[in-house]
Amino acid sequence: MNDLVRQHTALSETDLEWLHLLVSEWQLLSDLSFADLVLWVPTLDGARYVSVAQMRPNTGPTSYQDDMVGHLVPRGRRPLLDAALDEGRIVREGDPEWREEVPVRVESIPVRREGRVLGVIARNTNLLTVRTPSRLELTYLQSASDLAQMIAAGSFPFPGQQVDMDASPRVGDGLIRLDADGVVTYASPNALSAYHRLGLASDLVGQHLGNITSELAPSRGPVDEALVKLASGWAPRETEAEGNGGVIQLRAIPLKPKGTRIGSLVLCRDVTELRRRERELITKDATIREIHHRVKNNLQTVAALLRLQARRMDSPQGREALNEAVRRVGSIAIVHETLSQNLDERVEFDEIADRVIAMVAEISPGKVDCRRIGRFGILDAEVATPLAMVLTEILQNALEHAFTQGEGGTVEVSATRSGSRSDARLLISVIDDGCGLPEGFDPKRAGNLGLQIVRTLVEGELGGSFDMVAAEPRGTKVVLDIPVISQK
């Protein structure tokens, strides 16, 4: 719609925002009218109309099988559009049009904003299935007529009341018509069922909706008063009412077809099961985060015990072995700490990688500069946990064996993602400029416990590949190629 309006019309940005607000609301008018809606706006030269938006009803058959958006119509071809635009009033045609052997009643509703007519809504009703209207259909049509008059007067939609139509109640969910005093004059079967869910044992018709809603869904203080006013239809608002184990969503729409409030529409929907599932998910998410938090705490306790034990060791080899275990446990704890702060089982691994690099760099025998380039991105927990340990072992191995005591150097960790979303891979390189690999070293067979852990995790747990080669001009390069999607 933005492109069509800016390309073909002289409307301002504030006018365009008003049209957006209208289009966000007009599913309500379409459903109440059982009719298709097409928004026509005059072009810059005034010689034609361009259709910028279209809506089909959920409550009846469509009048347009084709998409009308973008069509241009010369002025004069559709007299009802001309009359509604020029005279600023709703124009109805006496005889229906015939489109592909389907009778269609055509009406034109001017769209007014601050005294100016911006465009015209063509309301097209398929009359092929017309029958004697029921009380529900008569209420729908009367409410649609009131809304149409409000659009023509510029009092609908309501400024500053942008509505999320995916989350708000719709006409078919439940409709209640109120008089000017907030008393129910009609309630659809779905609306009555929703209030029965709250504990209503009688009919709604004849009752003050605000009072009965506050009785069924009691609250305290100003909230209760606000609920009474909203359910009475005094202002365009949305809320939820909960009582008797049920939850209903309410949306009030004051009706002022001639400038004076004559009543209100209240749309309602039973959202009991939806809210129950949301609460279950919230509880489950909170439980999962609490588990990760406790695992992190337990791992930190284990690391502290190992650190205490290391301090009591007389053997340098034993002390170093325990310190290595502390770092391995710490790398896993970092992942669980990050998971405890997330809403799902996925983590931003760059933060974890930076913390692992900083943790391992503390053991550097000299002034070794450890840095990361590239991005790991977001990874599943099943990938992040073993990868954190792998990165810890590789960095620890580089800092221990690549540089002699007091010697400086650099260790660079680079990460690159490649492939499609379903077959994404992560290429990781850890490059040092140290002394290089020993003569005849075979990374597939040789190595200490750390390299054995790396091989097992990369090839077995992560389903990737691992290799160590000589770096240029000197040093060692460790290459990991792993799938981003968990192999479990």
Tab-separated table of C-alpha atoms in Angstrom:
chain	number	residue	atom	x	y	z
A	1	MET	CA	0.000	0.000	0.000
A	2	ASN	CA	2.849	2.408	0.759
A	3	ASP	CA	4.260	2.117	-2.757
A	4	LEU	CA	0.866	2.547	-4.463
A	5	VAL	CA	-0.094	5.584	-2.387
A	6	ARG	CA	3.263	7.308	-2.832
A	7	GLN	CA	3.450	6.519	-6.538
A	8	HIS	CA	-0.092	7.410	-7.629
A	9	THR	CA	-1.599	9.818	-5.082
A	10	ALA	CA	-1.010	13.168	-3.414
A	11	LEU	CA	-1.691	11.903	0.127
A	12	SER	CA	0.692	12.926	2.893
A	13	GLU	CA	2.487	10.562	5.264
A	14	THR	CA	-0.045	11.311	8.021
A	15	ASP	CA	-2.856	10.494	5.586
A	16	LEU	CA	-1.099	7.241	4.744
A	17	GLU	CA	-0.833	6.392	8.441
A	18	TRP	CA	-4.592	6.930	8.781
A	19	LEU	CA	-5.198	4.504	5.909
A	20	HIS	CA	-2.918	1.966	7.596
A	21	LEU	CA	-4.904	2.355	10.801
A	22	LEU	CA	-8.133	1.842	8.865
A	23	VAL	CA	-6.836	-1.246	7.094
A	24	SER	CA	-5.705	-2.730	10.418
A	25	GLU	CA	-9.319	-2.453	11.635
A	26	TRP	CA	-11.496	-3.074	8.596
A	27	GLN	CA	-11.669	-6.854	8.902
A	28	LEU	CA	-14.306	-5.989	11.523
A	29	LEU	CA	-16.379	-4.022	8.985
A	30	SER	CA	-15.979	-6.737	6.348
A	31	ASP	CA	-17.155	-9.507	8.674
A	32	LEU	CA	-20.093	-7.507	10.031
A	33	SER	CA	-21.162	-6.595	6.480
A	34	PHE	CA	-20.658	-10.089	5.005
A	35	ALA	CA	-18.969	-8.110	2.218
A	36	ASP	CA	-15.707	-7.549	0.361
A	37	LEU	CA	-14.005	-4.203	0.888
A	38	VAL	CA	-11.771	-2.439	-1.625
A	39	LEU	CA	-10.099	0.875	-0.775
A	40	TRP	CA	-9.932	3.259	-3.748
A	41	VAL	CA	-7.850	6.442	-3.628
A	42	PRO	CA	-7.932	9.190	-6.319
A	43	THR	CA	-4.713	9.555	-8.291
A	44	LEU	CA	-2.521	12.635	-8.321
A	45	ASP	CA	-4.206	14.088	-11.446
A	46	GLY	CA	-7.711	13.259	-10.172
A	47	ALA	CA	-8.558	11.406	-13.382
A	48	ARG	CA	-8.464	7.877	-11.980
A	49	TYR	CA	-8.769	5.754	-8.846
A	50	VAL	CA	-6.174	3.238	-7.675
A	51	SER	CA	-7.075	0.345	-5.394
A	52	VAL	CA	-4.566	0.202	-2.554
A	53	ALA	CA	-6.034	-2.488	-0.246
A	54	GLN	CA	-8.602	-5.287	-0.266
A	55	MET	CA	-10.331	-7.389	2.403
A	56	ARG	CA	-12.542	-10.475	2.082
A	57	PRO	CA	-15.089	-11.481	4.741
A	58	ASN	CA	-14.730	-14.479	7.029
A	59	THR	CA	-18.513	-14.591	7.449
A	60	GLY	CA	-19.714	-14.899	3.854
A	61	PRO	CA	-18.788	-15.632	0.222
A	62	THR	CA	-16.459	-13.280	-1.616
A	63	SER	CA	-17.504	-11.039	-4.495
A	64	TYR	CA	-14.010	-10.872	-5.969
A	65	GLN	CA	-12.134	-13.989	-6.960
A	66	ASP	CA	-9.207	-11.909	-8.238
A	67	ASP	CA	-6.845	-9.611	-6.388
A	68	MET	CA	-7.947	-6.019	-6.935
A	69	VAL	CA	-4.938	-4.278	-5.376
A	70	GLY	CA	-3.102	-2.114	-7.913
A	71	HIS	CA	-6.007	-1.780	-10.365
A	72	LEU	CA	-6.578	1.622	-11.924
A	73	VAL	CA	-10.099	2.768	-12.857
A	74	PRO	CA	-10.896	5.987	-14.791
A	75	ARG	CA	-13.104	8.505	-13.028
A	76	GLY	CA	-16.657	8.253	-14.340
A	77	ARG	CA	-16.656	4.502	-14.860
A	78	ARG	CA	-17.937	3.860	-11.318
A	79	PRO	CA	-20.425	6.618	-10.461
A	80	LEU	CA	-20.799	5.485	-6.851
A	81	LEU	CA	-17.105	6.168	-6.193
A	82	ASP	CA	-17.441	9.618	-7.728
A	83	ALA	CA	-20.531	10.472	-5.690
A	84	ALA	CA	-19.034	9.280	-2.389
A	85	LEU	CA	-15.785	11.183	-3.028
A	86	ASP	CA	-17.411	14.414	-4.208
A	87	GLU	CA	-20.333	14.536	-1.777
A	88	GLY	CA	-18.657	12.886	1.233
A	89	ARG	CA	-21.602	10.603	1.971
A	90	ILE	CA	-22.384	6.901	1.848
A	91	VAL	CA	-23.868	5.995	-1.539
A	92	ARG	CA	-25.912	2.852	-2.137
A	93	GLU	CA	-26.966	1.451	-5.479
A	94	GLY	CA	-30.579	0.471	-6.016
A	95	ASP	CA	-30.097	-2.552	-8.269
A	96	PRO	CA	-27.315	-5.106	-7.802
A	97	GLU	CA	-24.529	-5.585	-10.333
A	98	TRP	CA	-24.088	-8.950	-12.019
A	99	ARG	CA	-20.565	-10.336	-12.022
A	100	GLU	CA	-20.117	-13.741	-13.638
A	101	GLU	CA	-23.771	-14.597	-12.947
A	102	VAL	CA	-23.438	-13.493	-9.315
A	103	PRO	CA	-25.606	-10.580	-8.057
A	104	VAL	CA	-23.515	-8.097	-6.048
A	105	ARG	CA	-24.803	-5.156	-4.023
A	106	VAL	CA	-22.397	-2.240	-4.259
A	107	GLU	CA	-22.004	0.595	-1.754
A	108	SER	CA	-19.420	3.344	-1.426
A	109	ILE	CA	-18.206	4.687	1.928
A	110	PRO	CA	-16.059	7.845	1.992
A	111	VAL	CA	-12.945	7.671	4.171
A	112	ARG	CA	-12.668	10.955	6.036
A	113	ARG	CA	-9.834	12.374	8.095
A	114	GLU	CA	-9.931	15.821	9.700
A	115	GLY	CA	-12.691	16.987	7.362
A	116	ARG	CA	-11.064	15.746	4.130
A	117	VAL	CA	-12.114	12.687	2.125
A	118	LEU	CA	-8.979	10.650	1.437
A	119	GLY	CA	-10.575	7.838	-0.539
A	120	VAL	CA	-13.581	5.568	-0.844
A	121	ILE	CA	-14.281	2.049	0.418
A	122	ALA	CA	-16.294	-0.005	-2.073
A	123	ARG	CA	-18.388	-2.488	-0.102
A	124	ASN	CA	-19.471	-5.407	-2.311
A	125	THR	CA	-21.918	-7.992	-0.963
A	126	ASN	CA	-22.424	-11.321	-2.709
A	127	LEU	CA	-26.223	-11.833	-2.829
A	128	LEU	CA	-26.173	-15.350	-4.231
A	129	THR	CA	-26.834	-16.972	-0.851
A	130	VAL	CA	-29.158	-14.316	0.568
A	131	ARG	CA	-31.847	-15.678	2.873
A	132	THR	CA	-34.116	-14.330	5.570
A	133	PRO	CA	-31.664	-12.798	8.061
A	134	SER	CA	-31.464	-14.105	11.616
A	135	ARG	CA	-31.228	-11.944	14.735
A	136	LEU	CA	-27.450	-12.402	14.671
A	137	GLU	CA	-27.198	-11.278	11.043
A	138	LEU	CA	-29.428	-8.278	11.639
A	139	THR	CA	-27.231	-7.244	14.579
A	140	TYR	CA	-24.140	-7.670	12.402
A	141	LEU	CA	-25.592	-5.528	9.611
A	142	GLN	CA	-26.780	-2.778	11.960
A	143	SER	CA	-23.352	-2.657	13.609
A	144	ALA	CA	-21.696	-2.540	10.183
A	145	SER	CA	-23.937	0.379	9.207
A	146	ASP	CA	-22.932	2.265	12.381
A	147	LEU	CA	-19.230	1.673	11.703
A	148	ALA	CA	-19.617	2.778	8.080
A	149	GLN	CA	-21.170	6.051	9.204
A	150	MET	CA	-18.296	6.542	11.659
A	151	ILE	CA	-15.762	6.008	8.871
A	152	ALA	CA	-17.622	8.524	6.696
A	153	ALA	CA	-17.608	11.003	9.595
A	154	GLY	CA	-13.903	10.462	10.358
A	155	SER	CA	-14.491	9.058	13.858
A	156	PHE	CA	-13.351	5.499	13.061
A	157	PRO	CA	-10.779	4.047	13.362
A	158	PHE	CA	-9.780	5.416	16.742
A	159	PRO	CA	-6.499	7.410	16.637
A	160	GLY	CA	-3.701	5.871	18.677
A	161	GLN	CA	-5.517	2.533	19.018
A	162	GLN	CA	-3.506	0.285	16.704
A	163	VAL	CA	-4.965	-3.215	16.998
A	164	ASP	CA	-3.183	-6.518	16.494
A	165	MET	CA	-5.886	-8.364	14.592
A	166	ASP	CA	-4.099	-11.701	15.058
A	167	ALA	CA	-4.390	-11.394	18.834
A	168	SER	CA	-7.673	-9.483	19.186
A	169	PRO	CA	-11.112	-11.123	19.270
A	170	ARG	CA	-12.911	-11.304	15.943
A	171	VAL	CA	-16.576	-11.049	15.073
A	172	GLY	CA	-17.034	-14.813	14.856
A	173	ASP	CA	-15.412	-15.367	18.264
A	174	GLY	CA	-18.298	-13.671	20.067
A	175	LEU	CA	-20.203	-10.396	19.713
A	176	ILE	CA	-22.241	-8.454	22.274
A	177	ARG	CA	-24.282	-5.360	21.408
A	178	LEU	CA	-24.837	-2.819	24.191
A	179	ASP	CA	-27.127	0.182	24.417
A	180	ALA	CA	-25.955	3.610	25.568
A	181	ASP	CA	-26.247	2.576	29.227
A	182	GLY	CA	-24.081	-0.525	28.819
A	183	VAL	CA	-27.005	-2.961	28.939
A	184	VAL	CA	-26.822	-5.997	26.665
A	185	THR	CA	-29.339	-5.939	23.812
A	186	TYR	CA	-27.881	-8.935	21.944
A	187	ALA	CA	-25.254	-11.602	22.633
A	188	SER	CA	-24.151	-14.145	20.029
A	189	PRO	CA	-24.065	-17.841	20.999
A	190	ASN	CA	-20.253	-17.815	21.163
A	191	ALA	CA	-20.287	-14.764	23.432
A	192	LEU	CA	-22.812	-16.413	25.726
A	193	SER	CA	-20.667	-19.573	25.875
A	194	ALA	CA	-17.626	-17.485	26.804
A	195	TYR	CA	-19.493	-15.911	29.729
A	196	HIS	CA	-20.792	-19.297	30.808
A	197	ARG	CA	-17.103	-20.263	31.064
A	198	LEU	CA	-16.728	-17.471	33.609
A	199	GLY	CA	-19.605	-18.904	35.634
A	200	LEU	CA	-22.654	-17.069	34.272
A	201	ALA	CA	-25.766	-19.174	34.895
A	202	SER	CA	-28.318	-16.964	33.133
A	203	ASP	CA	-28.750	-15.079	29.861
A	204	LEU	CA	-26.770	-11.916	29.123
A	205	VAL	CA	-29.541	-9.936	27.450
A	206	GLY	CA	-30.936	-7.264	29.738
A	207	GLN	CA	-27.946	-7.269	32.085
A	208	HIS	CA	-25.385	-4.505	32.556
A	209	LEU	CA	-22.267	-6.051	31.009
A	210	GLY	CA	-19.769	-4.097	33.109
A	211	ASN	CA	-21.394	-5.057	36.379
A	212	ILE	CA	-21.910	-8.706	35.520
A	213	THR	CA	-18.314	-8.986	34.244
A	214	SER	CA	-16.873	-7.508	37.452
A	215	GLU	CA	-19.020	-9.918	39.501
A	216	LEU	CA	-17.865	-12.955	37.524
A	217	ALA	CA	-14.216	-11.830	37.416
A	218	PRO	CA	-13.706	-9.954	40.689
A	219	SER	CA	-10.605	-7.852	41.204
A	220	ARG	CA	-9.594	-5.093	43.601
A	221	GLY	CA	-9.470	-1.339	43.562
A	222	PRO	CA	-9.192	0.732	40.373
A	223	VAL	CA	-8.695	-2.378	38.215
A	224	ASP	CA	-12.237	-3.457	39.031
A	225	GLU	CA	-13.603	-0.033	38.149
A	226	ALA	CA	-11.665	-0.002	34.874
A	227	LEU	CA	-13.057	-3.428	33.987
A	228	VAL	CA	-16.608	-2.179	34.578
A	229	LYS	CA	-16.073	0.827	32.310
A	230	LEU	CA	-14.386	-1.207	29.575
A	231	ALA	CA	-17.015	-3.950	29.579
A	232	SER	CA	-19.644	-1.202	29.470
A	233	GLY	CA	-18.137	-0.011	26.178
A	234	TRP	CA	-17.263	3.531	27.239
A	235	ALA	CA	-13.856	3.565	25.535
A	236	PRO	CA	-12.030	1.613	22.802
A	237	ARG	CA	-9.931	-0.745	24.913
A	238	GLU	CA	-8.956	-4.381	25.307
A	239	THR	CA	-8.672	-6.422	28.477
A	240	GLU	CA	-9.063	-9.910	29.885
A	241	ALA	CA	-11.420	-11.158	32.553
A	242	GLU	CA	-10.646	-14.261	34.605
A	243	GLY	CA	-12.960	-16.134	36.918
A	244	ASN	CA	-14.251	-19.617	37.723
A	245	GLY	CA	-11.200	-21.123	36.023
A	246	GLY	CA	-11.992	-19.421	32.719
A	247	VAL	CA	-10.399	-16.501	30.871
A	248	ILE	CA	-12.104	-14.369	28.223
A	249	GLN	CA	-10.615	-11.597	26.134
A	250	LEU	CA	-12.736	-8.465	25.635
A	251	ARG	CA	-12.512	-5.645	23.113
A	252	ALA	CA	-14.889	-2.693	23.386
A	253	ILE	CA	-15.798	-0.483	20.392
A	254	PRO	CA	-17.988	2.555	21.151
A	255	LEU	CA	-20.535	3.290	18.400
A	256	LYS	CA	-21.006	6.965	17.503
A	257	PRO	CA	-22.499	6.987	13.995
A	258	LYS	CA	-23.794	10.580	14.309
A	259	GLY	CA	-21.286	11.905	16.815
A	260	THR	CA	-23.214	10.783	19.884
A	261	ARG	CA	-22.596	7.447	21.545
A	262	ILE	CA	-25.618	5.190	20.935
A	263	GLY	CA	-24.089	2.013	22.320
A	264	SER	CA	-21.120	-0.261	21.899
A	265	LEU	CA	-19.862	-3.453	20.382
A	266	VAL	CA	-17.957	-5.822	22.638
A	267	LEU	CA	-16.052	-8.630	20.935
A	268	CYS	CA	-15.109	-11.500	23.195
A	269	ARG	CA	-13.170	-14.725	22.889
A	270	ASP	CA	-12.660	-17.651	25.225
A	271	VAL	CA	-8.871	-17.865	25.676
A	272	THR	CA	-8.880	-20.246	28.654
A	273	GLU	CA	-6.944	-23.038	26.935
A	274	LEU	CA	-4.561	-20.603	25.255
A	275	ARG	CA	-3.636	-18.958	28.563
A	276	ARG	CA	-3.315	-22.360	30.250
A	277	ARG	CA	-0.811	-23.475	27.615
A	278	GLU	CA	1.086	-20.200	27.885
A	279	ARG	CA	1.365	-20.649	31.652
A	280	GLU	CA	2.555	-24.225	31.183
A	281	LEU	CA	5.222	-23.008	28.758
A	282	ILE	CA	6.280	-20.233	31.129
A	283	THR	CA	6.497	-22.755	33.977
A	284	LYS	CA	8.448	-25.179	31.793
A	285	ASP	CA	10.856	-22.451	30.641
A	286	ALA	CA	11.381	-21.318	34.225
A	287	THR	CA	12.019	-24.915	35.302
A	288	ILE	CA	14.560	-25.467	32.525
A	289	ARG	CA	16.389	-22.241	33.381
A	290	GLU	CA	16.405	-23.198	37.061
A	291	ILE	CA	17.877	-26.607	36.193
A	292	HIS	CA	20.668	-24.974	34.176
A	293	HIS	CA	21.285	-22.559	37.036
A	294	ARG	CA	21.582	-25.401	39.545
A	295	VAL	CA	23.827	-27.434	37.229
A	296	LYS	CA	26.062	-24.384	36.872
A	297	ASN	CA	26.198	-23.975	40.650
A	298	ASN	CA	27.005	-27.668	41.128
A	299	LEU	CA	29.766	-27.532	38.513
A	300	GLN	CA	31.256	-24.476	40.184
A	301	THR	CA	31.180	-26.350	43.493
A	302	VAL	CA	33.000	-29.283	41.882
A	303	ALA	CA	35.550	-26.893	40.384
A	304	ALA	CA	36.105	-25.283	43.787
A	305	LEU	CA	36.657	-28.684	45.422
A	306	LEU	CA	39.144	-29.669	42.724
A	307	ARG	CA	40.948	-26.357	43.164
A	308	LEU	CA	41.196	-26.911	46.926
A	309	GLN	CA	42.507	-30.421	46.325
A	310	ALA	CA	45.079	-29.099	43.854
A	311	ARG	CA	46.464	-26.715	46.444
A	312	ARG	CA	47.066	-29.612	48.824
A	313	MET	CA	48.883	-31.704	46.214
A	314	ASP	CA	52.637	-32.067	46.597
A	315	SER	CA	53.116	-33.496	43.128
A	316	PRO	CA	53.397	-30.811	40.390
A	317	GLN	CA	51.973	-33.272	37.852
A	318	GLY	CA	48.990	-34.035	40.059
A	319	ARG	CA	48.398	-30.366	40.769
A	320	GLU	CA	48.467	-29.533	37.061
A	321	ALA	CA	46.089	-32.402	36.261
A	322	LEU	CA	43.591	-31.115	38.782
A	323	ASN	CA	43.896	-27.567	37.433
A	324	GLU	CA	43.151	-28.888	33.945
A	325	ALA	CA	40.066	-30.607	35.332
A	326	VAL	CA	39.016	-27.291	36.925
A	327	ARG	CA	39.178	-25.579	33.541
A	328	ARG	CA	37.222	-28.377	31.838
A	329	VAL	CA	34.475	-28.203	34.416
A	330	GLY	CA	34.515	-24.388	34.186
A	331	SER	CA	33.955	-24.413	30.415
A	332	ILE	CA	30.827	-26.536	30.838
A	333	ALA	CA	29.627	-24.292	33.667
A	334	ILE	CA	29.886	-21.243	31.377
A	335	VAL	CA	27.483	-22.860	28.891
A	336	HIS	CA	24.943	-23.718	31.595
A	337	GLU	CA	25.187	-20.212	33.036
A	338	THR	CA	24.323	-18.781	29.610
A	339	LEU	CA	21.458	-21.265	29.158
A	340	SER	CA	20.032	-20.290	32.548
A	341	GLN	CA	19.523	-16.762	31.217
A	342	ASN	CA	17.844	-17.739	27.931
A	343	LEU	CA	14.264	-18.614	27.047
A	344	ASP	CA	15.241	-21.551	24.826
A	345	GLU	CA	17.963	-24.176	24.497
A	346	ARG	CA	20.096	-22.001	22.215
A	347	VAL	CA	23.010	-19.749	23.106
A	348	GLU	CA	25.044	-16.975	21.534
A	349	PHE	CA	28.369	-18.821	21.462
A	350	ASP	CA	30.580	-15.775	20.829
A	351	GLU	CA	30.160	-14.684	24.443
A	352	ILE	CA	30.995	-18.209	25.633
A	353	ALA	CA	34.058	-18.357	23.373
A	354	ASP	CA	35.344	-15.047	24.720
A	355	ARG	CA	34.936	-16.224	28.325
A	356	VAL	CA	36.663	-19.535	27.560
A	357	ILE	CA	39.541	-17.686	25.896
A	358	ALA	CA	39.893	-15.375	28.908
A	359	MET	CA	39.731	-18.310	31.358
A	360	VAL	CA	42.410	-20.335	29.561
A	361	ALA	CA	44.615	-17.278	28.946
A	362	GLU	CA	45.153	-17.034	32.704
A	363	ILE	CA	47.498	-20.045	32.516
A	364	SER	CA	49.680	-18.474	29.817
A	365	PRO	CA	53.384	-18.906	30.713
A	366	GLY	CA	54.298	-15.642	28.984
A	367	LYS	CA	52.765	-12.619	27.342
A	368	VAL	CA	50.572	-14.471	24.865
A	369	ASP	CA	47.835	-12.492	23.120
A	370	CYS	CA	44.642	-14.542	22.655
A	371	ARG	CA	41.963	-13.100	20.389
A	372	ARG	CA	38.884	-14.108	18.406
A	373	ILE	CA	37.875	-13.109	14.880
A	374	GLY	CA	34.658	-13.999	13.069
A	375	ARG	CA	31.412	-15.133	14.664
A	376	PHE	CA	30.280	-18.489	15.969
A	377	GLY	CA	26.662	-17.303	16.072
A	378	ILE	CA	23.771	-18.986	17.859
A	379	LEU	CA	24.177	-22.698	18.592
A	380	ASP	CA	22.011	-25.395	20.149
A	381	ALA	CA	22.925	-26.429	23.674
A	382	GLU	CA	23.808	-29.931	22.416
A	383	VAL	CA	26.481	-28.343	20.200
A	384	ALA	CA	27.589	-25.547	22.520
A	385	THR	CA	28.462	-27.725	25.533
A	386	PRO	CA	30.945	-30.104	23.850
A	387	LEU	CA	32.283	-27.276	21.652
A	388	ALA	CA	33.124	-25.197	24.732
A	389	MET	CA	35.137	-28.091	26.140
A	390	VAL	CA	36.847	-28.688	22.771
A	391	LEU	CA	37.838	-25.027	22.548
A	392	THR	CA	39.148	-25.145	26.113
A	393	GLU	CA	41.340	-28.185	25.394
A	394	ILE	CA	42.758	-26.771	22.139
A	395	LEU	CA	43.590	-23.392	23.678
A	396	GLN	CA	45.041	-25.000	26.781
A	397	ASN	CA	47.202	-27.277	24.608
A	398	ALA	CA	48.438	-24.336	22.536
A	399	LEU	CA	49.350	-22.197	25.538
A	400	GLU	CA	51.112	-25.072	27.319
A	401	HIS	CA	53.113	-26.518	24.438
A	402	ALA	CA	53.522	-23.791	21.781
A	403	PHE	CA	55.390	-21.270	23.922
A	404	THR	CA	58.261	-21.620	26.359
A	405	GLN	CA	58.358	-19.926	29.764
A	406	GLY	CA	58.384	-16.141	29.353
A	407	GLU	CA	58.021	-16.285	25.581
A	408	GLY	CA	55.405	-14.040	23.915
A	409	GLY	CA	53.193	-14.803	20.957
A	410	THR	CA	49.639	-14.874	19.645
A	411	VAL	CA	46.811	-17.385	19.518
A	412	GLU	CA	44.018	-16.561	17.117
A	413	VAL	CA	40.593	-18.232	17.154
A	414	SER	CA	38.595	-17.735	13.959
A	415	ALA	CA	35.062	-18.942	13.192
A	416	THR	CA	33.187	-18.989	9.884
A	417	ARG	CA	29.704	-20.324	9.152
A	418	SER	CA	28.804	-21.697	5.735
A	419	GLY	CA	26.149	-23.746	3.943
A	420	SER	CA	22.360	-23.535	3.897
A	421	ARG	CA	20.142	-23.235	6.937
A	422	SER	CA	19.391	-26.975	6.938
A	423	ASP	CA	23.021	-27.933	6.280
A	424	ALA	CA	24.974	-25.173	8.021
A	425	ARG	CA	28.530	-25.882	9.094
A	426	LEU	CA	30.996	-24.136	11.368
A	427	LEU	CA	34.652	-23.927	10.380
A	428	ILE	CA	36.914	-23.126	13.346
A	429	SER	CA	40.647	-22.471	13.237
A	430	VAL	CA	42.961	-22.038	16.213
A	431	ILE	CA	46.343	-20.732	15.018
A	432	ASP	CA	49.423	-20.040	17.164
A	433	ASP	CA	52.855	-18.730	16.153
A	434	GLY	CA	54.716	-20.922	18.607
A	435	CYS	CA	57.309	-23.651	18.171
A	436	GLY	CA	55.172	-25.868	15.906
A	437	LEU	CA	54.476	-29.619	15.904
A	438	PRO	CA	57.108	-32.193	16.835
A	439	GLU	CA	58.688	-34.241	14.071
A	440	GLY	CA	56.448	-37.101	12.979
A	441	PHE	CA	53.484	-35.954	15.076
A	442	ASP	CA	50.212	-37.627	14.081
A	443	PRO	CA	47.148	-35.783	15.456
A	444	LYS	CA	44.921	-38.785	14.712
A	445	ARG	CA	46.844	-41.042	17.083
A	446	ALA	CA	49.289	-39.151	19.245
A	447	GLY	CA	48.612	-36.548	21.853
A	448	ASN	CA	47.817	-36.167	25.510
A	449	LEU	CA	44.495	-36.632	27.268
A	450	GLY	CA	43.315	-33.219	26.075
A	451	LEU	CA	43.701	-34.127	22.399
A	452	GLN	CA	41.992	-37.467	23.007
A	453	ILE	CA	39.059	-35.579	24.506
A	454	VAL	CA	39.002	-33.266	21.470
A	455	ARG	CA	38.988	-36.170	18.994
A	456	THR	CA	36.237	-37.981	20.886
A	457	LEU	CA	33.991	-34.931	21.206
A	458	VAL	CA	34.493	-33.585	17.686
A	459	GLU	CA	34.169	-36.855	15.783
A	460	GLY	CA	31.810	-38.738	18.102
A	461	GLU	CA	29.678	-36.119	19.847
A	462	LEU	CA	29.577	-33.354	17.222
A	463	GLY	CA	29.857	-35.436	14.047
A	464	GLY	CA	32.651	-33.249	12.654
A	465	SER	CA	36.316	-33.497	11.691
A	466	PHE	CA	39.531	-32.494	13.467
A	467	ASP	CA	43.065	-31.925	12.182
A	468	MET	CA	46.363	-30.298	13.252
A	469	VAL	CA	48.785	-28.979	10.643
A	470	ALA	CA	51.805	-26.713	10.508
A	471	ALA	CA	50.956	-23.008	10.240
A	472	GLU	CA	52.751	-20.546	7.992
A	473	PRO	CA	55.337	-19.164	8.562
A	474	ARG	CA	55.560	-20.941	11.894
A	475	GLY	CA	53.390	-22.422	14.588
A	476	THR	CA	50.441	-24.810	14.579
A	477	LYS	CA	46.970	-24.650	13.072
A	478	VAL	CA	44.065	-26.680	14.474
A	479	VAL	CA	41.091	-27.008	12.122
A	480	LEU	CA	37.590	-28.064	13.174
A	481	ASP	CA	34.714	-28.601	10.755
A	482	ILE	CA	31.427	-29.374	12.520
A	483	PRO	CA	27.721	-29.271	11.608
A	484	VAL	CA	25.794	-26.492	13.335
A	485	ILE	CA	22.652	-28.602	13.779
A	486	SER	CA	22.870	-31.097	16.615
A	487	GLN	CA	23.464	-34.680	15.465
A	488	LYS	CA	21.398	-36.117	18.348
